[in-house]
Amino acid sequence: MDRRIYGGSAVTNLILLFLFSFSSASALSKNLNPSSGSGQINSNSVLVALLDSRYTELSELVEKALLLQTLEEAVGRHNITIFAPRNEALERDLDPEFKRFLLEPGNLKSLQTLLMFHIIPTRVGSDQWPSEESGRVKHDTLANDHLHLIKGDGKQMVDSAELIRPDDLTRPDGLIHGIERLLIPRSVQEDFNRRRSLQSISAVLPEGAPEVDPRTNRLKKKPAPVPAGSPPALPIQSAMAPGPSLAPAPAPGPGGKHHHFDGEAQVKDFIHTLLHYGGYNEMADILVNLTSLATEMGRLVSEGYVLTVLAPNDEAMSKLTTDQLSEPGAPEQIVYYHIIPEYQTEESMYNSVRRFGKVKFDTLRFPHKVAAKEADGSVKFGDGERSAYLFDPDIYTDGRISVQGIDGVLFPEVEETVESVKKPVKKVVQPRRGKLLEVACRMLGTFGKDTSYFTKCL
């Protein structure tokens, strides 16, 4: 009996020893395998170099966006190339409202999209940049978007940002290039514009006490509310006073005294977008400095109107002569002809010209219209030498203002009127006999009398 007890204890001890050895071996294998859930990366990684580099502002944003784990997984799969903006571009040059928008907890996805837009999942050194002859090369980013690498005028460009520190940090799993400014994807810019527009719409208007109809002793029915975003009742020409500058009159609609839309802020946004986009400084200078059109356009948008601006680039504006700009009100009239009182995008305009052939859009230079048609797979405005192509589509679109870049300055067609000179025609009028004389001649003829002696009867 004692032997069975001791025998059973020995077997139990062997089983426990085997289980303890197995568990220790598995734990040791887990500790030796760095890729099993630990998430640690090599100290020579490009991510470690980024966190310890001069790009401190970008490093802080990466940590606030909770992207370290995502970037570690990306580095584990393939080499990456990071385009790091300099600290000044994120500290002083960035719009404070836009930076505040990125750092809000509810906009974490926009911040992540913005940072992932600066990373491409491939290794591209400065010696692999496309040449000027090959043009720009498109690369997909980790934000499911794409950017272009360009070389022109001896400069290496990433979209609109210049490469100022090529191959600044090089590691086995990637490299970092220093760029002069922050790259903002279109989706983040549109989200920022949409959120700011919704802030002004979310206000609650106070309502007074209900009114009673004295005839029926019942409550008066309220008029149907005008939904925010519906067009005003008056056409835009009725809201504009005649003169060299826009002076919108009070127009009924979603604007009015309540101002559901902050038109001045939206106009400021699209002018900043023109300046940051590059190549449209002359148009922005005319709107802000040479005329008061930027302020007046903001008032129109606040009243509920929508606008589409056909913005000529700097190369096209430089071809304007002094005579074309020296006349009083000439800059305003030129810009009026480039503003369409509709909301049009590249897709809507191209679909219109594809379906209807030639389309004429109203302009603020009433009654002149700008004609558009399809040409070379794009939209062509105007005819002849004064025509322009849609060059940079959808530079700015926020639902109220749309900016489309064109490569020429448009002018309305001048109709030549030829005055026809009418020559006087001589008309011979025969003398008419009187009624009484006709009756007398008829009676004489009836009685057979000779009427030859009456000269009037001949």
Coordinates of C-alpha atoms in Angstrom, one line a residue:
M1 CA 0.0 0.0 0.0
D2 CA 2.8 2.4 0.8
R3 CA 4.6 1.5 -2.4
R4 CA 1.5 2.5 -4.5
I5 CA 1.3 5.8 -2.6
Y6 CA 5.0 6.5 -3.2
G7 CA 4.7 5.3 -6.8
G8 CA 1.8 7.6 -7.4
S9 CA 3.7 10.5 -5.9
A10 CA 6.7 9.9 -8.2
V11 CA 4.5 9.8 -11.3
T12 CA 2.8 13.0 -10.2
N13 CA 6.1 14.7 -9.7
L14 CA 7.3 13.7 -13.2
I15 CA 4.2 15.1 -14.8
L16 CA 4.5 18.4 -12.9
L17 CA 8.2 18.7 -13.8
F18 CA 7.4 18.1 -17.5
L19 CA 4.6 20.8 -17.5
F20 CA 6.9 23.3 -15.8
S21 CA 9.7 22.7 -18.3
F22 CA 7.3 23.1 -21.3
S23 CA 5.9 26.4 -19.9
S24 CA 9.4 27.8 -19.2
A25 CA 10.5 26.9 -22.8
S26 CA 7.5 28.6 -24.4
A27 CA 8.0 31.7 -22.2
L28 CA 11.7 31.8 -23.1
S29 CA 10.9 31.5 -26.9
K30 CA 8.4 34.4 -26.5
N31 CA 11.1 36.6 -24.9
L32 CA 13.6 35.7 -27.6
N33 CA 11.2 36.6 -30.4
P34 CA 11.0 40.4 -30.6
S35 CA 8.3 40.5 -33.2
S36 CA 5.7 38.6 -31.1
G37 CA 3.5 41.4 -29.8
S38 CA 6.3 43.5 -28.3
G39 CA 6.3 46.1 -31.1
Q40 CA 9.9 47.1 -30.5
I41 CA 12.0 48.2 -33.5
N42 CA 15.7 48.4 -34.2
S43 CA 17.6 51.3 -32.7
N44 CA 19.0 52.0 -36.2
S45 CA 15.5 52.5 -37.6
V46 CA 14.4 55.5 -39.5
L47 CA 11.6 56.1 -36.9
V48 CA 14.1 56.3 -34.1
A49 CA 16.1 58.8 -36.2
L50 CA 13.0 60.9 -36.7
L51 CA 12.1 61.0 -33.0
D52 CA 15.7 62.1 -32.2
S53 CA 16.1 64.5 -35.2
R54 CA 15.8 68.3 -35.7
Y55 CA 12.2 67.8 -36.8
T56 CA 10.8 68.1 -33.3
E57 CA 7.5 69.6 -34.3
L58 CA 6.8 66.7 -36.7
S59 CA 7.8 64.2 -34.0
E60 CA 5.4 65.6 -31.5
L61 CA 2.6 65.5 -34.0
V62 CA 3.4 61.8 -34.7
E63 CA 3.2 61.0 -31.0
K64 CA 0.0 62.9 -30.5
A65 CA -1.6 61.2 -33.5
L66 CA -0.8 57.7 -32.0
L67 CA 0.9 56.6 -35.2
L68 CA 4.0 55.0 -33.8
Q69 CA 2.5 51.5 -33.9
T70 CA 1.2 52.0 -37.4
L71 CA 4.6 53.3 -38.7
E72 CA 6.4 50.4 -37.0
E73 CA 4.2 47.9 -38.9
A74 CA 4.9 49.9 -42.2
V75 CA 8.6 49.8 -41.6
G76 CA 8.5 46.1 -40.9
R77 CA 6.9 45.5 -44.3
H78 CA 9.0 47.8 -46.6
N79 CA 11.3 50.8 -46.8
I80 CA 9.7 54.2 -46.3
T81 CA 10.5 57.7 -47.4
I82 CA 9.5 60.6 -45.0
F83 CA 9.2 64.2 -46.2
A84 CA 9.7 66.2 -43.0
P85 CA 8.7 69.9 -42.9
R86 CA 11.0 72.2 -41.0
N87 CA 10.0 73.3 -37.6
E88 CA 9.3 76.9 -38.7
A89 CA 6.6 75.7 -41.1
L90 CA 4.7 74.1 -38.3
E91 CA 5.3 76.8 -35.6
R92 CA 5.0 80.2 -37.3
D93 CA 3.9 79.6 -40.9
L94 CA 0.9 77.4 -40.2
D95 CA -2.5 79.0 -39.8
P96 CA -3.3 79.0 -36.0
E97 CA -6.9 78.0 -36.7
F98 CA -5.8 75.1 -38.8
K99 CA -3.3 73.9 -36.2
R100 CA -6.0 74.2 -33.5
F101 CA -8.3 72.1 -35.8
L102 CA -5.7 69.4 -36.1
L103 CA -5.0 69.2 -32.4
E104 CA -8.7 68.8 -31.4
P105 CA -9.5 65.3 -30.1
G106 CA -12.4 64.9 -32.5
N107 CA -10.1 65.5 -35.5
L108 CA -7.6 62.8 -34.8
K109 CA -8.3 61.1 -38.1
S110 CA -7.6 64.3 -40.1
L111 CA -4.3 64.7 -38.2
Q112 CA -3.4 61.1 -39.0
T113 CA -4.2 61.5 -42.7
L114 CA -2.1 64.7 -42.8
L115 CA 1.0 63.0 -41.3
M116 CA 0.6 59.8 -43.4
F117 CA 0.4 62.0 -46.5
H118 CA 4.1 62.8 -45.9
I119 CA 5.2 59.2 -46.1
I120 CA 5.5 56.9 -49.1
P121 CA 6.0 53.2 -48.8
T122 CA 9.1 53.1 -51.0
R123 CA 12.7 54.3 -50.8
V124 CA 13.3 57.3 -53.0
G125 CA 16.7 59.0 -52.6
S126 CA 17.7 62.4 -54.1
D127 CA 19.6 60.7 -56.9
Q128 CA 16.4 58.8 -57.9
W129 CA 14.4 62.1 -58.5
P130 CA 12.7 62.3 -61.9
S131 CA 14.5 64.5 -64.4
E132 CA 13.0 67.6 -66.0
E133 CA 12.4 65.7 -69.3
S134 CA 10.4 62.9 -67.6
G135 CA 8.0 65.3 -65.9
R136 CA 6.4 64.6 -62.6
V137 CA 6.1 61.2 -61.1
K138 CA 3.2 60.1 -58.9
H139 CA 3.8 58.1 -55.7
D140 CA 1.1 56.6 -53.5
T141 CA 1.3 57.6 -49.8
L142 CA 0.3 55.8 -46.6
A143 CA -2.8 58.0 -46.5
N144 CA -4.3 56.3 -49.5
D145 CA -3.6 59.4 -51.6
H146 CA -0.8 60.4 -53.9
L147 CA 1.8 63.1 -54.3
H148 CA 4.1 64.1 -57.2
L149 CA 7.8 64.4 -57.4
I150 CA 8.9 67.1 -59.7
K151 CA 12.2 68.7 -60.9
G152 CA 12.2 72.1 -62.4
D153 CA 14.5 75.2 -62.6
G154 CA 17.1 73.2 -60.8
K155 CA 14.9 72.5 -57.8
Q156 CA 13.6 69.2 -56.5
M157 CA 9.9 69.6 -55.5
V158 CA 7.3 67.4 -53.7
D159 CA 4.0 68.8 -55.0
S160 CA 4.4 72.5 -54.1
A161 CA 7.1 72.1 -51.4
E162 CA 10.8 72.5 -52.2
L163 CA 13.3 69.9 -51.0
I164 CA 15.7 71.8 -48.8
R165 CA 17.6 68.9 -47.1
P166 CA 17.8 66.0 -49.5
D167 CA 18.8 62.7 -47.8
D168 CA 19.0 64.4 -44.4
L169 CA 18.8 61.1 -42.4
T170 CA 19.5 57.7 -44.0
R171 CA 18.9 54.4 -42.4
P172 CA 18.6 50.8 -43.6
D173 CA 14.8 50.8 -43.5
G174 CA 14.2 54.3 -44.9
L175 CA 15.3 57.9 -45.3
I176 CA 14.1 61.4 -44.4
H177 CA 14.1 64.4 -46.7
G178 CA 13.7 67.9 -45.3
I179 CA 11.1 70.1 -47.1
E180 CA 10.3 73.8 -46.7
R181 CA 6.5 73.6 -45.9
L182 CA 3.7 71.3 -44.8
L183 CA 1.9 69.3 -47.4
I184 CA -1.9 69.4 -46.9
P185 CA -4.0 66.8 -48.7
R186 CA -7.3 68.0 -50.3
S187 CA -9.4 65.8 -48.0
V188 CA -8.1 67.4 -44.9
Q189 CA -8.5 71.0 -46.3
E190 CA -12.1 70.3 -47.3
D191 CA -12.8 68.8 -43.8
F192 CA -11.3 71.9 -42.2
N193 CA -13.4 74.2 -44.4
R194 CA -16.6 72.1 -43.8
R195 CA -16.1 72.1 -40.0
R196 CA -15.6 75.8 -39.8
S197 CA -18.7 76.5 -41.9
L198 CA -20.8 74.3 -39.7
Q199 CA -19.7 76.3 -36.6
S200 CA -21.6 79.3 -37.8
I201 CA -24.6 77.3 -38.9
S202 CA -25.0 75.5 -35.5
A203 CA -26.2 78.6 -33.6
V204 CA -29.8 78.5 -32.3
L205 CA -31.9 81.6 -33.1
P206 CA -34.1 82.9 -30.3
E207 CA -37.9 82.7 -30.9
G208 CA -40.4 85.1 -29.5
A209 CA -43.8 84.5 -27.9
P210 CA -46.5 83.0 -30.2
E211 CA -48.8 85.5 -31.9
V212 CA -52.6 85.2 -31.7
D213 CA -54.9 86.1 -34.6
P214 CA -57.5 88.5 -33.1
R215 CA -60.1 87.5 -35.8
T216 CA -60.1 83.8 -35.2
N217 CA -58.6 83.8 -31.6
R218 CA -56.1 81.2 -32.8
L219 CA -52.3 81.0 -33.0
K220 CA -50.9 82.4 -36.2
K221 CA -49.2 79.8 -38.4
K222 CA -45.5 80.4 -38.8
P223 CA -44.2 80.7 -42.4
A224 CA -42.2 77.8 -43.7
P225 CA -38.6 78.1 -42.5
V226 CA -36.0 78.7 -45.2
P227 CA -33.4 75.9 -44.9
A228 CA -29.8 76.9 -44.6
G229 CA -28.1 76.6 -47.9
S230 CA -31.1 77.4 -50.1
P231 CA -30.4 80.0 -52.8
P232 CA -31.7 83.6 -52.2
A233 CA -35.0 84.7 -53.8
L234 CA -33.4 87.5 -55.7
P235 CA -30.9 86.8 -58.6
I236 CA -27.4 87.9 -57.9
Q237 CA -27.6 90.8 -60.4
S238 CA -30.4 92.3 -58.3
A239 CA -28.2 92.1 -55.2
M240 CA -25.4 94.0 -57.0
A241 CA -25.5 97.8 -57.2
P242 CA -24.2 99.4 -60.5
G243 CA -20.7 100.7 -60.3
P244 CA -17.1 99.6 -60.5
S245 CA -17.3 97.5 -57.3
L246 CA -19.8 95.0 -55.9
A247 CA -22.2 96.5 -53.4
P248 CA -24.7 93.8 -52.5
A249 CA -28.1 95.0 -51.5
P250 CA -30.0 93.3 -48.6
A251 CA -31.2 90.1 -50.2
P252 CA -33.8 87.7 -48.7
G253 CA -32.7 84.1 -48.2
P254 CA -30.6 82.1 -45.7
G255 CA -28.3 85.1 -45.4
G256 CA -29.9 88.4 -44.5
K257 CA -29.4 89.8 -41.0
H258 CA -28.7 86.4 -39.5
H259 CA -25.8 85.5 -41.8
H260 CA -25.8 81.7 -41.7
F261 CA -22.6 81.8 -43.7
D262 CA -19.3 83.5 -42.9
G263 CA -18.5 84.7 -46.4
E264 CA -15.5 86.8 -45.4
A265 CA -13.8 83.8 -43.8
Q266 CA -14.5 81.6 -46.8
V267 CA -13.1 84.2 -49.2
K268 CA -10.1 84.5 -47.0
D269 CA -9.7 80.7 -47.1
F270 CA -9.7 80.6 -50.9
I271 CA -7.3 83.5 -51.2
H272 CA -4.9 81.8 -48.8
T273 CA -5.3 78.6 -50.8
L274 CA -4.4 80.5 -54.0
L275 CA -1.2 81.9 -52.4
H276 CA -0.2 78.5 -51.0
Y277 CA -1.0 76.7 -54.2
G278 CA 1.4 78.9 -56.1
G279 CA 1.1 80.6 -59.5
Y280 CA -1.9 82.7 -58.8
N281 CA -0.4 85.6 -56.8
E282 CA -1.5 88.2 -59.4
M283 CA -5.2 87.2 -59.1
A284 CA -5.0 87.3 -55.3
D285 CA -3.4 90.8 -55.5
I286 CA -6.2 92.2 -57.7
L287 CA -8.8 90.8 -55.3
V288 CA -7.2 92.1 -52.1
N289 CA -5.0 95.1 -53.0
L290 CA -6.1 96.7 -56.3
T291 CA -9.8 96.4 -55.7
S292 CA -12.3 95.7 -52.9
L293 CA -13.7 92.6 -54.6
A294 CA -12.6 90.2 -51.8
T295 CA -14.7 92.1 -49.3
E296 CA -17.7 92.4 -51.5
M297 CA -17.5 88.7 -52.6
G298 CA -17.6 87.8 -48.9
R299 CA -20.8 89.8 -48.4
L300 CA -22.4 88.1 -51.4
V301 CA -21.5 84.6 -50.0
S302 CA -22.8 85.7 -46.5
E303 CA -26.1 86.5 -48.2
G304 CA -26.4 83.0 -49.5
Y305 CA -25.0 83.3 -53.0
V306 CA -22.6 80.8 -54.5
L307 CA -19.7 81.7 -56.8
T308 CA -17.3 79.9 -59.2
V309 CA -14.1 81.9 -59.9
L310 CA -12.1 81.2 -63.1
A311 CA -8.7 82.3 -61.9
P312 CA -6.1 83.1 -64.6
N313 CA -2.5 82.1 -63.6
D314 CA 0.4 84.5 -63.2
E315 CA 1.7 83.7 -66.7
A316 CA -1.7 84.7 -68.3
M317 CA -2.0 87.8 -66.1
S318 CA 1.4 89.0 -67.2
K319 CA 0.3 89.3 -70.8
L320 CA -2.2 92.0 -70.0
T321 CA -1.2 95.4 -71.4
T322 CA -1.2 98.7 -69.6
D323 CA -4.1 100.0 -71.7
Q324 CA -6.2 97.1 -70.6
L325 CA -5.7 97.9 -66.9
S326 CA -5.4 101.7 -67.0
E327 CA -9.1 102.5 -67.7
P328 CA -11.2 103.2 -64.6
G329 CA -12.9 100.1 -63.3
A330 CA -11.0 97.9 -65.8
P331 CA -9.6 95.4 -63.2
E332 CA -13.1 95.0 -61.7
Q333 CA -14.7 94.4 -65.1
I334 CA -12.0 91.8 -65.9
V335 CA -12.6 89.9 -62.7
Y336 CA -16.4 90.2 -63.1
Y337 CA -16.2 88.3 -66.3
H338 CA -14.3 85.5 -64.5
I339 CA -16.9 85.0 -61.8
I340 CA -19.9 82.6 -62.4
P341 CA -22.9 83.0 -60.1
E342 CA -23.1 79.2 -59.8
Y343 CA -21.3 76.4 -58.0
Q344 CA -19.4 74.5 -60.6
T345 CA -16.6 71.9 -60.2
E346 CA -14.4 70.3 -62.8
E347 CA -16.6 67.3 -63.0
S348 CA -19.9 69.3 -63.3
M349 CA -18.5 71.6 -66.1
Y350 CA -16.9 68.7 -68.0
N351 CA -20.1 66.6 -67.8
S352 CA -22.1 69.6 -69.1
V353 CA -19.9 70.3 -72.1
R354 CA -19.7 66.5 -72.9
R355 CA -23.5 66.3 -72.9
F356 CA -24.6 69.6 -74.4
G357 CA -21.6 70.5 -76.5
K358 CA -21.3 74.3 -76.0
V359 CA -22.5 75.8 -72.8
K360 CA -22.8 79.4 -71.8
F361 CA -22.4 80.4 -68.2
D362 CA -23.7 83.7 -66.7
T363 CA -21.1 86.0 -65.2
L364 CA -21.2 89.0 -62.9
R365 CA -20.4 91.2 -65.9
F366 CA -24.1 91.2 -66.9
P367 CA -25.3 90.5 -69.6
H368 CA -22.1 89.0 -71.0
K369 CA -21.7 85.2 -70.8
V370 CA -18.7 83.0 -71.0
A371 CA -18.9 80.0 -73.4
A372 CA -17.4 76.6 -72.6
K373 CA -16.9 73.5 -74.7
E374 CA -14.9 70.3 -74.7
A375 CA -11.4 70.4 -76.2
D376 CA -8.5 68.0 -75.8
G377 CA -10.2 66.1 -73.0
S378 CA -10.6 69.3 -70.9
V379 CA -12.9 72.3 -70.7
K380 CA -12.1 75.3 -73.0
F381 CA -13.5 78.7 -72.3
G382 CA -14.0 81.3 -75.0
D383 CA -13.0 81.2 -78.7
G384 CA -10.1 82.1 -80.8
E385 CA -7.1 83.8 -79.4
R386 CA -9.0 84.9 -76.2
S387 CA -9.6 81.3 -75.1
A388 CA -8.4 79.5 -72.0
Y389 CA -8.2 75.9 -70.9
L390 CA -9.1 74.5 -67.5
F391 CA -5.5 74.2 -66.2
D392 CA -5.6 73.6 -62.4
P393 CA -9.0 72.1 -61.6
D394 CA -10.7 72.4 -58.1
I395 CA -8.0 74.5 -56.4
Y396 CA -10.6 75.3 -53.8
T397 CA -14.0 73.8 -53.2
D398 CA -16.1 74.3 -50.0
G399 CA -19.7 74.1 -51.2
R400 CA -20.1 77.9 -51.5
I401 CA -17.0 79.0 -53.5
S402 CA -15.3 77.1 -56.2
V403 CA -11.9 78.2 -57.7
Q404 CA -10.8 76.7 -61.1
G405 CA -7.4 77.7 -62.5
I406 CA -7.2 78.6 -66.2
D407 CA -4.3 79.4 -68.4
G408 CA -5.6 82.6 -70.0
V409 CA -7.5 85.8 -69.4
L410 CA -11.0 85.9 -70.9
F411 CA -12.7 88.9 -72.5
P412 CA -16.3 89.1 -73.7
E413 CA -17.0 89.0 -77.4
V414 CA -17.4 92.3 -79.1
E415 CA -20.4 92.3 -81.5
E416 CA -19.7 94.5 -84.6
T417 CA -22.9 96.3 -85.6
V418 CA -23.0 97.6 -89.2
E419 CA -25.4 100.4 -89.7
S420 CA -27.3 100.1 -93.0
V421 CA -27.7 103.4 -94.9
K422 CA -31.1 103.7 -96.4
K423 CA -31.2 105.6 -99.7
P424 CA -34.2 107.8 -100.3
V425 CA -36.5 106.4 -103.0
K426 CA -38.6 108.7 -105.0
K427 CA -42.2 107.7 -105.1
V428 CA -44.5 109.0 -107.8
V429 CA -47.9 109.8 -106.3
Q430 CA -50.8 110.2 -108.9
P431 CA -53.4 112.8 -108.1
R432 CA -56.6 111.2 -106.8
R433 CA -59.9 112.4 -108.0
G434 CA -62.6 113.5 -105.6
K435 CA -65.6 111.3 -104.8
L436 CA -68.1 113.8 -106.2
L437 CA -66.2 114.1 -109.5
E438 CA -66.1 110.4 -109.9
V439 CA -69.8 110.1 -109.4
A440 CA -70.4 112.9 -112.0
C441 CA -68.2 111.3 -114.6
R442 CA -69.9 107.9 -114.0
M443 CA -73.4 109.4 -114.5
L444 CA -72.3 111.2 -117.7
G445 CA -70.9 108.0 -119.1
T446 CA -74.2 106.3 -118.3
F447 CA -76.2 108.8 -120.3
G448 CA -73.8 108.6 -123.2
K449 CA -72.4 112.0 -122.8
D450 CA -68.9 112.8 -124.0
T451 CA -66.7 113.4 -121.0
S452 CA -63.6 114.3 -122.9
Y453 CA -64.0 117.9 -122.2
F454 CA -63.6 117.1 -118.5
T455 CA -59.9 116.6 -118.1
K456 CA -60.4 115.2 -114.6
C457 CA -62.5 112.3 -116.0
L458 CA -59.6 111.1 -118.3

